[in-house]
PDB file of C-alpha atoms in Angstrom:
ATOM      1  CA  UNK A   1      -7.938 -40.134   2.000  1.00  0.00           C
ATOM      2  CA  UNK A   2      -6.918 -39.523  -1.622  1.00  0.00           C
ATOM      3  CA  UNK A   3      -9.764 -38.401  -4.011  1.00  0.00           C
ATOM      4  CA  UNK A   4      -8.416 -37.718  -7.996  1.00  0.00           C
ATOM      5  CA  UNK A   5      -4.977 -38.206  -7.138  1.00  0.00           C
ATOM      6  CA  UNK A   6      -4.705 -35.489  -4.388  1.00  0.00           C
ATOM      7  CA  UNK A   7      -4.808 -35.517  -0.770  1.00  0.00           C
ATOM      8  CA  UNK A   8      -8.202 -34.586   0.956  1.00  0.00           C
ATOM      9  CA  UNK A   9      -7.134 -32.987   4.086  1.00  0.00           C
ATOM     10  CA  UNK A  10      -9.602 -32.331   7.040  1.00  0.00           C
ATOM     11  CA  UNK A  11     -10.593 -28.814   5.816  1.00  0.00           C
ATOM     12  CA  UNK A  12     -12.038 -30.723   2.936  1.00  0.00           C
ATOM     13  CA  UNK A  13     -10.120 -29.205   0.425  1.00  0.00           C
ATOM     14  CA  UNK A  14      -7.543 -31.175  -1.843  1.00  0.00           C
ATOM     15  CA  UNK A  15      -4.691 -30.954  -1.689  1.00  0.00           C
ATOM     16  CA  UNK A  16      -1.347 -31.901  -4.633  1.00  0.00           C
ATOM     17  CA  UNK A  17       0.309 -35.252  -4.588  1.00  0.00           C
ATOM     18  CA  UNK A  18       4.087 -34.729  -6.099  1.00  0.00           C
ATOM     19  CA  UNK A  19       4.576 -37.249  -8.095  1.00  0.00           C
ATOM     20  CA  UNK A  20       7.501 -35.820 -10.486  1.00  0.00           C
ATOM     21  CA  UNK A  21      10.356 -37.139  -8.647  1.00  0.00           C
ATOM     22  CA  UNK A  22      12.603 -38.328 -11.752  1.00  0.00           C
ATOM     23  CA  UNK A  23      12.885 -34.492 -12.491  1.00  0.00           C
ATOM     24  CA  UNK A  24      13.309 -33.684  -8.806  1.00  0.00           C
ATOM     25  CA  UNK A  25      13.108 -34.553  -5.640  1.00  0.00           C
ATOM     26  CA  UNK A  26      11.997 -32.281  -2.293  1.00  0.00           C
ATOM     27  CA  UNK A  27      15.047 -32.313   0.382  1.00  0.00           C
ATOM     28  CA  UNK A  28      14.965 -35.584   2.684  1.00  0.00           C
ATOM     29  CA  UNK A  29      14.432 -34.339   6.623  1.00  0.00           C
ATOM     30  CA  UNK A  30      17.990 -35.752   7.215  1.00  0.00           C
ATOM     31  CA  UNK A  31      19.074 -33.650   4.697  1.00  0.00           C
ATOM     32  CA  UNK A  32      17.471 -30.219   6.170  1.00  0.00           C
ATOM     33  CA  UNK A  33      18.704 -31.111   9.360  1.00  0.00           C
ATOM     34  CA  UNK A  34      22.444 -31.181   7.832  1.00  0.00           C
ATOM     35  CA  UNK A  35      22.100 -28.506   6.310  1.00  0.00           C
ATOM     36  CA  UNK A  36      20.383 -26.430   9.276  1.00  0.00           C
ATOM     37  CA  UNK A  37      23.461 -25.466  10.744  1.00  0.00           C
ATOM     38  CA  UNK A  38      25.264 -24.190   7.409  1.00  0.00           C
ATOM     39  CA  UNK A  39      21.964 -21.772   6.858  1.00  0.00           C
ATOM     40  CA  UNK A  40      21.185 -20.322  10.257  1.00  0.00           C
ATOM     41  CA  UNK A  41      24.539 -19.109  11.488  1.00  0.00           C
ATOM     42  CA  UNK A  42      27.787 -21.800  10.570  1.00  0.00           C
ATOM     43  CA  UNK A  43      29.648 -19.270   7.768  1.00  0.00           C
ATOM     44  CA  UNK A  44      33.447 -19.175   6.488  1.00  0.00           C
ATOM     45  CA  UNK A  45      35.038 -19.596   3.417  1.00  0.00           C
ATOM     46  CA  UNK A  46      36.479 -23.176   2.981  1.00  0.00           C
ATOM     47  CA  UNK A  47      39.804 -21.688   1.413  1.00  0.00           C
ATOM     48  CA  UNK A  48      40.451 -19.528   4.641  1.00  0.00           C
ATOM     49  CA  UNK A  49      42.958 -20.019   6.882  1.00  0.00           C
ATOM     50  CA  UNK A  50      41.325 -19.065   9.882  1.00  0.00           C
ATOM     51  CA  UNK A  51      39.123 -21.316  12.393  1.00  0.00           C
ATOM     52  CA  UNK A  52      35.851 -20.641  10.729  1.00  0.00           C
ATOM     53  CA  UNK A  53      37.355 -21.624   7.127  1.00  0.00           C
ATOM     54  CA  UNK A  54      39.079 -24.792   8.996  1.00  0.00           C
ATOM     55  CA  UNK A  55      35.804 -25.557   9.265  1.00  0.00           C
ATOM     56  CA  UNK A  56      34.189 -25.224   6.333  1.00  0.00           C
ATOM     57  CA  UNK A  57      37.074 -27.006   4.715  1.00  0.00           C
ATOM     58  CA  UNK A  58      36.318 -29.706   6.994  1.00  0.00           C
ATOM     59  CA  UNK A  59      32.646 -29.989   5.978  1.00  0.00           C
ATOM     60  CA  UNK A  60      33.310 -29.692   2.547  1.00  0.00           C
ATOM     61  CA  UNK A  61      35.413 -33.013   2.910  1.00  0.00           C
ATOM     62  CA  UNK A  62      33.365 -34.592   4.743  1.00  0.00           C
ATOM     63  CA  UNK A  63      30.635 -34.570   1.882  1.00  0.00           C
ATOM     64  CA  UNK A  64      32.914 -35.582  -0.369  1.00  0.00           C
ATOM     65  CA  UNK A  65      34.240 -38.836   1.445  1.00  0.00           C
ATOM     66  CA  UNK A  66      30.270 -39.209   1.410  1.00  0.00           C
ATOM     67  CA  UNK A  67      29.906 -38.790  -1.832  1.00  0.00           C
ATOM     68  CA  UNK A  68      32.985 -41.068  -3.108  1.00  0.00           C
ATOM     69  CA  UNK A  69      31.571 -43.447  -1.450  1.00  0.00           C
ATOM     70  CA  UNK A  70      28.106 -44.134  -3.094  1.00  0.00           C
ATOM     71  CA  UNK A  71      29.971 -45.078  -6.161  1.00  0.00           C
ATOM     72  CA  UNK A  72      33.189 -46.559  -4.710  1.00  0.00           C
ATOM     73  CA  UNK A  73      35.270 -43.878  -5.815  1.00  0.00           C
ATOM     74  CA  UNK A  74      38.122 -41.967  -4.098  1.00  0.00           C
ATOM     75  CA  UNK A  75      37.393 -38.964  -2.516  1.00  0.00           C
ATOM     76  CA  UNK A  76      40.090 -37.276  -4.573  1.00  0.00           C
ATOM     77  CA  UNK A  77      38.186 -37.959  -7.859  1.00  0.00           C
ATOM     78  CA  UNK A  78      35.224 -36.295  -6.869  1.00  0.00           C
ATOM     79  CA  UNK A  79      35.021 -32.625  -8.204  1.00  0.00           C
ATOM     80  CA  UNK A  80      31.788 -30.371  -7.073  1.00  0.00           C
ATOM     81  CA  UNK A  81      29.717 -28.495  -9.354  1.00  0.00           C
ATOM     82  CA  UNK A  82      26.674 -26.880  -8.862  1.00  0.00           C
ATOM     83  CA  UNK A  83      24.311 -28.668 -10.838  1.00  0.00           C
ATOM     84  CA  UNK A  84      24.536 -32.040 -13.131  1.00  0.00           C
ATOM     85  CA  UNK A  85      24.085 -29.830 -16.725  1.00  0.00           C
ATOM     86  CA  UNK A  86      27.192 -27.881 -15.563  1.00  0.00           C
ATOM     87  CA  UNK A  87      29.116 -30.981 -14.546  1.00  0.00           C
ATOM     88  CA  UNK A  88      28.046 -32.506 -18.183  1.00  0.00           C
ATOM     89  CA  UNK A  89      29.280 -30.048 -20.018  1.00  0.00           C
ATOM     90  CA  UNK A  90      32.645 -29.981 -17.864  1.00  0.00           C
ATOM     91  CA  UNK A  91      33.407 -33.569 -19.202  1.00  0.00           C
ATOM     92  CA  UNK A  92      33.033 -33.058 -22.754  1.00  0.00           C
ATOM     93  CA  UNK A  93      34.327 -29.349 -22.983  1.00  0.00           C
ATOM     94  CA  UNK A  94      37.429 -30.496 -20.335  1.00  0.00           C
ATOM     95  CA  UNK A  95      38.129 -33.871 -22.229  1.00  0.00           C
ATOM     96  CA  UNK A  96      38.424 -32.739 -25.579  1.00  0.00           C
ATOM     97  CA  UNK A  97      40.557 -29.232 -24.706  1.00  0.00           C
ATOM     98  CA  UNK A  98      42.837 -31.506 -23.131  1.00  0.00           C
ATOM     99  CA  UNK A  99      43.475 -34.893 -25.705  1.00  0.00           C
ATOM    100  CA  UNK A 100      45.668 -34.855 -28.743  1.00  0.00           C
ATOM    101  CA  UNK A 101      44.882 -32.952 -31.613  1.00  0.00           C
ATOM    102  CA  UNK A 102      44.138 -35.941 -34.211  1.00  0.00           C
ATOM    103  CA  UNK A 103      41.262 -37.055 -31.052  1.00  0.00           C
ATOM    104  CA  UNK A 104      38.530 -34.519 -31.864  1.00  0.00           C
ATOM    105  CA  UNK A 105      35.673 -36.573 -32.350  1.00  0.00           C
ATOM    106  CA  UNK A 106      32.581 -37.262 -29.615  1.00  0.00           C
ATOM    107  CA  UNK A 107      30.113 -40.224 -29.872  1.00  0.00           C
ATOM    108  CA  UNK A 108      27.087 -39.790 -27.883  1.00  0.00           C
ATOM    109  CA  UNK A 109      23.642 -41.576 -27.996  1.00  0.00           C
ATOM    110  CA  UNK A 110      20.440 -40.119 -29.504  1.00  0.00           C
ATOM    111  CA  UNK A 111      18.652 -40.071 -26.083  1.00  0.00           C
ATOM    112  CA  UNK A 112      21.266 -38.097 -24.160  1.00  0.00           C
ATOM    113  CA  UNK A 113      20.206 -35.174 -22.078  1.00  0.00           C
ATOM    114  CA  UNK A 114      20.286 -31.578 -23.704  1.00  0.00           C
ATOM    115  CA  UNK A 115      23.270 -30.542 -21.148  1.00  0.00           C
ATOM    116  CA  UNK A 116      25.219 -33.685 -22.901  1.00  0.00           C
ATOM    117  CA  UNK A 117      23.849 -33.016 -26.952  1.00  0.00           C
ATOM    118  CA  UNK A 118      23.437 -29.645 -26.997  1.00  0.00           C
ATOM    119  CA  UNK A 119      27.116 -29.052 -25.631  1.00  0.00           C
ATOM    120  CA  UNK A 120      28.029 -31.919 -27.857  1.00  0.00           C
ATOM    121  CA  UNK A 121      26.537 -29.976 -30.637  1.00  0.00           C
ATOM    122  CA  UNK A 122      28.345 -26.253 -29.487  1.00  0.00           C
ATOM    123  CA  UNK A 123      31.642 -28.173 -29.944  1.00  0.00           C
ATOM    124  CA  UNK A 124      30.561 -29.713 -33.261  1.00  0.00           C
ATOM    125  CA  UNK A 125      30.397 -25.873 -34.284  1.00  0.00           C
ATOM    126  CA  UNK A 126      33.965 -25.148 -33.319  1.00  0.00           C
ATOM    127  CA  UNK A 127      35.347 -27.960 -35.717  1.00  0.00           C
ATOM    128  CA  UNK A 128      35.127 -31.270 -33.583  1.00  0.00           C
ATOM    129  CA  UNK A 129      33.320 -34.094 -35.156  1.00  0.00           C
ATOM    130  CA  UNK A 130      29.659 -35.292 -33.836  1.00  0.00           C
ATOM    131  CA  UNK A 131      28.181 -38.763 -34.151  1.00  0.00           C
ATOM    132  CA  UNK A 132      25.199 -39.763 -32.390  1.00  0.00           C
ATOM    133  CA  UNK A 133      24.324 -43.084 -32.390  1.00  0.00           C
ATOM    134  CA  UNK A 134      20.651 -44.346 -32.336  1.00  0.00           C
ATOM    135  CA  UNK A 135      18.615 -46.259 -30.287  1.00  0.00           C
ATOM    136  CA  UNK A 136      16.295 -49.248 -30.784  1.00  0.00           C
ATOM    137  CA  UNK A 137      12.572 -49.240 -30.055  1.00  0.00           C
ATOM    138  CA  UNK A 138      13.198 -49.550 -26.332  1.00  0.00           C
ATOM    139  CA  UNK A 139      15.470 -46.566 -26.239  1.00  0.00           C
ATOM    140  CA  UNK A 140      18.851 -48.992 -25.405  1.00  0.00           C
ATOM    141  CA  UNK A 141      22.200 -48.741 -27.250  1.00  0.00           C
ATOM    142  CA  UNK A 142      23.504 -51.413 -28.669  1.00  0.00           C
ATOM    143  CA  UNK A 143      26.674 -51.333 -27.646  1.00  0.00           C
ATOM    144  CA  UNK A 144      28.650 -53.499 -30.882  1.00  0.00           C
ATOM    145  CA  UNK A 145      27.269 -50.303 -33.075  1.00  0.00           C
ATOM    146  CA  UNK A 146      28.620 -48.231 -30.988  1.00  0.00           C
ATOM    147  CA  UNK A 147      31.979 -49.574 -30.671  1.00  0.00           C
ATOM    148  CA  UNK A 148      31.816 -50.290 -35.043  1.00  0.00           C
ATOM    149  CA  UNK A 149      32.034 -46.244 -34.516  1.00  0.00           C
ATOM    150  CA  UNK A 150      34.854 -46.085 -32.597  1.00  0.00           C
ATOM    151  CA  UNK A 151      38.126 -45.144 -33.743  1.00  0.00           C
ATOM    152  CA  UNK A 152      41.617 -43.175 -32.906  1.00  0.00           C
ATOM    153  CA  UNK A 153      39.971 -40.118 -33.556  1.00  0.00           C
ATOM    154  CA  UNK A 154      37.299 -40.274 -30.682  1.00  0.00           C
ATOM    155  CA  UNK A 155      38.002 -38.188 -27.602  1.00  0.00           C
ATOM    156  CA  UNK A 156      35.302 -38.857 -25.513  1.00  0.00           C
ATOM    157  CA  UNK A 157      31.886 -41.328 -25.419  1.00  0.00           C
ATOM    158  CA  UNK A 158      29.239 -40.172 -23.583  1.00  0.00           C
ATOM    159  CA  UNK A 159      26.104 -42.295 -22.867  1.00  0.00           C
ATOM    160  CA  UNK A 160      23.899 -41.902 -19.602  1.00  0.00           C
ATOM    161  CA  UNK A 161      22.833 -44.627 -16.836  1.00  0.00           C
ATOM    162  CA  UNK A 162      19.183 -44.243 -16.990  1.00  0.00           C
ATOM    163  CA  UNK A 163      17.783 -42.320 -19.694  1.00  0.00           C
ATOM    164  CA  UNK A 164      15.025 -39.362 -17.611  1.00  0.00           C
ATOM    165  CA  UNK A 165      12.283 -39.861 -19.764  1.00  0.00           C
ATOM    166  CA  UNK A 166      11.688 -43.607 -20.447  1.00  0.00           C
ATOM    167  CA  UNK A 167      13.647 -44.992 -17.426  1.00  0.00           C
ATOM    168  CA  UNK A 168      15.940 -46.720 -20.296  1.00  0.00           C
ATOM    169  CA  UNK A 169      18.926 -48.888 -18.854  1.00  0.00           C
ATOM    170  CA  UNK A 170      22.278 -48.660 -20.921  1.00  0.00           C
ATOM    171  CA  UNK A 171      25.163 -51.590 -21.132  1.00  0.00           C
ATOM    172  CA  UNK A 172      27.462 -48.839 -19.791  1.00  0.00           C
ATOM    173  CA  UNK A 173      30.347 -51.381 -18.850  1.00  0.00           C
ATOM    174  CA  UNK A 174      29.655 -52.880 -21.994  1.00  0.00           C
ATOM    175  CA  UNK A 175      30.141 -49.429 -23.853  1.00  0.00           C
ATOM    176  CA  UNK A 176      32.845 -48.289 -21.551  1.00  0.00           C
ATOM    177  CA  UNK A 177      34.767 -51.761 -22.488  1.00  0.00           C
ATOM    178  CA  UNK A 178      34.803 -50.339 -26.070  1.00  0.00           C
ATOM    179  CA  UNK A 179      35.904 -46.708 -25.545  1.00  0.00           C
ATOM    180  CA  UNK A 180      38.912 -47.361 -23.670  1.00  0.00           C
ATOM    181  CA  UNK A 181      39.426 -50.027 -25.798  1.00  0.00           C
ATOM    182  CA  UNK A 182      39.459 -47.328 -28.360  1.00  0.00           C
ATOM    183  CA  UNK A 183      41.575 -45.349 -26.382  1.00  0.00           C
ATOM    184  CA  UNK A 184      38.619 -42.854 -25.689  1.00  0.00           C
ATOM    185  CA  UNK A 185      37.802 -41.302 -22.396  1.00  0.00           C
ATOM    186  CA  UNK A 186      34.128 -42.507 -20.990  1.00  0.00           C
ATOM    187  CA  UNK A 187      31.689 -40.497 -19.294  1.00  0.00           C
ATOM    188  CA  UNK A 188      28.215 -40.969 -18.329  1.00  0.00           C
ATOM    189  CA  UNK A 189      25.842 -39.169 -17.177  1.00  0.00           C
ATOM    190  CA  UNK A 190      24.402 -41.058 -14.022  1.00  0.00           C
ATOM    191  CA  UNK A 191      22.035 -38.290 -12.573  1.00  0.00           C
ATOM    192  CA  UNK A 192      19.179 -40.560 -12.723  1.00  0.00           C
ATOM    193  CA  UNK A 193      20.626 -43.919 -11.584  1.00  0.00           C
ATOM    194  CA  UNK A 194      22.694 -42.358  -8.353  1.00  0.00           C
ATOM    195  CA  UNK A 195      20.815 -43.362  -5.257  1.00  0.00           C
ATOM    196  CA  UNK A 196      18.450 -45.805  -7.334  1.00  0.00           C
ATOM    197  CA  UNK A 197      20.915 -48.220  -8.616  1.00  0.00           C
ATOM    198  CA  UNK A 198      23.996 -49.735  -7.173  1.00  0.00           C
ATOM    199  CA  UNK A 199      26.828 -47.615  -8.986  1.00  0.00           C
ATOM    200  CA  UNK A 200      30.982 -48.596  -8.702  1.00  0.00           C
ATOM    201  CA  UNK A 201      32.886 -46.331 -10.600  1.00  0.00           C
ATOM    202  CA  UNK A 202      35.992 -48.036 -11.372  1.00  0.00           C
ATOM    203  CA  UNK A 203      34.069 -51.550 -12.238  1.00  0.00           C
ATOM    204  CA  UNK A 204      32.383 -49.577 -14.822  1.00  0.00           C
ATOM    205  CA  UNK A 205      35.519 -48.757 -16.155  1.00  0.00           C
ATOM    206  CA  UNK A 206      34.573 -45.300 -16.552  1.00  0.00           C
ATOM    207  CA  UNK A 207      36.602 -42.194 -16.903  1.00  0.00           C
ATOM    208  CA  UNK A 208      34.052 -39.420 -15.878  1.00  0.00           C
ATOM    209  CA  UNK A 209      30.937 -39.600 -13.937  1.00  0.00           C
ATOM    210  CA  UNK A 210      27.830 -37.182 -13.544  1.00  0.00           C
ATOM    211  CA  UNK A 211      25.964 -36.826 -10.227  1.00  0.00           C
ATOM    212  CA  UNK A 212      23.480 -34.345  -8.938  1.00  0.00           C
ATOM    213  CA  UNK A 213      21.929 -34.209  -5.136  1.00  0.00           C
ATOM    214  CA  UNK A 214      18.585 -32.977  -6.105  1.00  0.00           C
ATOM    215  CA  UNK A 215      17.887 -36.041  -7.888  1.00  0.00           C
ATOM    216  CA  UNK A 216      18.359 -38.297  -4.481  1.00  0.00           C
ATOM    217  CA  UNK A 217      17.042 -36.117  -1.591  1.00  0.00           C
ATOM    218  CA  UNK A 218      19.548 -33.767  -1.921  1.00  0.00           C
ATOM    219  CA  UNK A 219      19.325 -29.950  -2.317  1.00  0.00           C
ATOM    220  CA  UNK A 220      19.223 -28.075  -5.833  1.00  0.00           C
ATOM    221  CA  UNK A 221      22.835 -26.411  -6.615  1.00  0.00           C
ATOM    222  CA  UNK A 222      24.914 -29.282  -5.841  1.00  0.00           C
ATOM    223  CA  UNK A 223      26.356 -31.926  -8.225  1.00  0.00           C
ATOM    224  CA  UNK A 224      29.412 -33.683  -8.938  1.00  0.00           C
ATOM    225  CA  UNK A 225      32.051 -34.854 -11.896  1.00  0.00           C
ATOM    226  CA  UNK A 226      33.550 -38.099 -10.613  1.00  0.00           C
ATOM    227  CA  UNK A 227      37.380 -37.576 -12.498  1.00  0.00           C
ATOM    228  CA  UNK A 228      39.074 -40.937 -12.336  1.00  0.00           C
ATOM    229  CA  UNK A 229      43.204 -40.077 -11.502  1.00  0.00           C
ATOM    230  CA  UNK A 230      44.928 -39.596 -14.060  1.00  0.00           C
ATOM    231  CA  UNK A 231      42.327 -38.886 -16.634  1.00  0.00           C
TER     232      UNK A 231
END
């Protein structure tokens, strides 16, 4: 029985009802069971030569053919972090240390997570320019402002699936279409729409990609940056 939102086991008492699953979720039972091995006894270093590190390697590959493929990407383009904040601020602080000099501009939206503006903002403070485009009343970009924005001096666009507060969908092939059209690199940050929505990577057009497991069933410290070659 449920009684005030919490669970009324036999004792009588009640018990909570988890309900905050957009901010995380608890580990799926398949999951723990993967995982068992890894935390009661499998061990090696993945870069070792030896058996044990064979191993490890092996695993390690594994999940990321796995991963890859939950957003039709190659397994190649699919770079581990340990959370979706770290792989965030990989895109924007990788990107623009490694485009021309006269593309040091970033164009975010106003709703972006803090790991997106707030690194944004860090990088605004070392001389690269900042322009955050709003939102209308239902928290959506529209996506011919942002491209009026655009220009040869933009490195990188960043604008997120699903926004974590209001559940927002964004035109992302719609805004991708417009930064490389700019010649801009495209990330988003699709923590929220992984394992929710169907994602494809390269139909997006997008350059970068931001995952996290914890979001999906997955365990806390492990996220990803899907890289597209050659970016």
């Amino acid at each position: 029985m449920r009684d005030g939102g919490g669970v009324v086991r036999e004792d009588g008492d009640v018990g909570e009802v988890y309900a905050d699953h957009a901010a995380t979720t608890p580990p799926a039972p398949e999951v723990r069971a993967a995982m068992a091995p890894w935390l009661a006894g499998l061990h090696g270093n993945a870069s070792s030569v030896h058996h044990l590190g064979e191993r490890a390697r092996d695993a390690v590959e594994t999940a990321r053919a796995q991963v890859a493929s939950l957003v039709h990407a190659l397994p190649e383009e699919v770079v581990f972090t340990a959370s979706g904040s770290e792989a965030n601020n990989l895109a924007l602080k990788g990107t623009l240390a490694l485009m021309p000099p006269d593309r040091r501009r970033i164009v975010i939206s106003a709703i972006e997570h803090p790991s997106v503006l707030e690194t944004a903002r860090a990088l605004q403070a070392t001389g690269a320019g900042l322009d955050i485009v709003p939102v209308d009343a239902g928290g959506i970009v529209d996506p011919d402002d942002l491209a009026r924005r655009l220009g040869p001096d933009v490195a990188i666009v960043s604008v997120m699936a699903v926004n974590n507060e209001i559940g927002t969908l964004q035109p992302i092939a719609d805004i991708a279409r417009a930064a490389r059209a700019a010649g801009a690199r495209m990330h988003c940050d699709a923590v929220q729409a992984a394992g929710r929505l169907p994602l494809d990577f390269a139909a997006l057009g997008l350059d970068l990609m931001t995952l996290a497991a914890h979001k999906l069933g997955g365990p806390l410290g492990a996220a990803a940056l899907v890289v597209r070659r050659r970016t």
